[in-house]
Amino acid sequence: MSGRQTSRFRKEPDPRFWRFNRSIEFDWRLAPYDIDQSQAHARGLRGIGVLSEEELTLIVDGLERVRERLTTPGFQFADGDEDVHMAVERLLGEEIGPLAGKLHTGRSRNDQVATDVAMVVQAHGLRAVELLGAVMGRLLAQAEAHRDWPMPGYTHLQRAQPVYLGHHLLAYFWMLARDVLRFQFALDSASVMPLGSGALAGVNWEIDREAVAAELGFDQVSHNSIDGASNRDFVLDYLNAAAIASMHLSRLGSEIVIWSSTEFGFCRLDESFSSGSSIMPQKMNPDSAELLRAKSPRVAAGYATLIGAMHALPLTYGKDMQEDKEPLFDAIDTIELSLEVTDGMLAGVSFDRERLEAASGDEMLAATEVADLLVRHGVPFREAHGIVGGLVREAVERELSLSDLTPAELKRHSEHLDESFYEVLQRSSWLESKRIAGGTGSVPLAAQLEAARGALGAVEARVREAQA
Ligand code: ARG
């Protein structure tokens, strides 16, 4: 049943152990990377004379046929295939005979698998940056379109201070800009090629590692074979970036769920990103946003799974490390689809200007403005905070708005409260008074939009450069 590789064993593996130990069920996804790597390794072997020119051609062409077979619909691995690396070698043997056995010269599955996985992180790290750039573009466009729409800002999900919707949406833009940095870090950490580390000590063949690395798109080769064979930091770096990005999307999803409720009525998702109810004909549910919210913990769990598997693991390779792949693949699938959905969802979301404005017109949101007015009269902020707290309590108890309080009533709270109190309660001033850099006022907001355009341009340029 099994494809035991050596004559060291007399016994077949126990079927239970075999199922436990084999990774082909999930590592088949490494196949295209494994084939690319094997072709580059074969050229490296040619360079030191282990393969003749003719043998190299047979191996490279044979690997191309293996690639085609693997992508043919209905292709099935054999029961005896332990992992993708053994399977590719077996299939190459079917194509070119015993010559296939020369391919594994100067290579161990330990440096082979580390190299394949680093290639996956490079490909999908770049894809994540590209998708993040697309979502950042959507956020920026929506922010531009809603740069002067007031809405209530919240803390503790209690109305706090008004902000412009454009300013709120740009908060997500900057979160995703940091996600780009984290994925770029993962890309850098995966750009060091482990191949050549062998099982752990290096190999007996002086293959030109730099040439192999250049062919496979790595920037450098690892300096230490022990580290090369045992390093999975680049997977953790990808998972960390994906976990944080996914957490960001969960916060956006959560806000959209709340905002699209009838109670808030701040926004509506396009029908194409909503679902109906099987029983209530009137329902249009924000399932896309709810799933963004709920997908996030599985990515974080992937990080926890792998850091758990690696923790306290003696150098170098341990089979524990085979557990790197499922969390990585699941994170790749989850974050990529989440970003694609976010992009589509944001393209079609519409906001309700009147609902947002009505909610942001609540005079209580001006409490901090009144406190600052007192500060301008020389009252220490803490004291002003207390005075305004008293005003708010009186208004709430008498079921009045702040502006219903008469000048005489104001004087009872503070001698400094004069007509400017009523001016401060004019709504637009609460937003425009936030003139500080990074504030919601339209002057700093214009500067922020400008900065965001620059940041997005840099992300897009980086993707174009990497794809060229
Ligand atoms: N399937 C293995 C993995 O993913 C490949 C490396 C096997 N190496 C070994 N020494 N058994 O980790």
XYZ file of C-alpha atoms and ligand atoms in Angstrom, residues 23 27 83 85 109-110 113 232 317 319 321-322 325, ligand 1:
25
model
C 0.256 14.878 3.782
C 0.129 19.326 0.230
C 3.385 13.509 0.103
C 7.309 15.444 -3.228
C 12.715 16.752 1.438
C 13.514 19.039 4.355
C 9.461 21.440 1.411
C 9.028 28.473 9.222
C 13.267 19.373 11.105
C 7.418 16.081 11.469
C 6.471 21.067 10.809
C 4.263 19.280 8.307
C 0.428 23.745 5.490
N 5.608 16.093 3.938
C 6.717 16.574 4.681
C 6.382 17.938 5.271
O 5.515 18.526 4.783
C 7.913 16.697 3.797
C 9.216 16.673 4.526
C 9.508 15.299 4.987
N 10.774 15.200 5.594
C 11.098 14.234 6.412
N 12.268 14.255 6.952
N 10.254 13.283 6.731
O 6.982 18.415 6.198
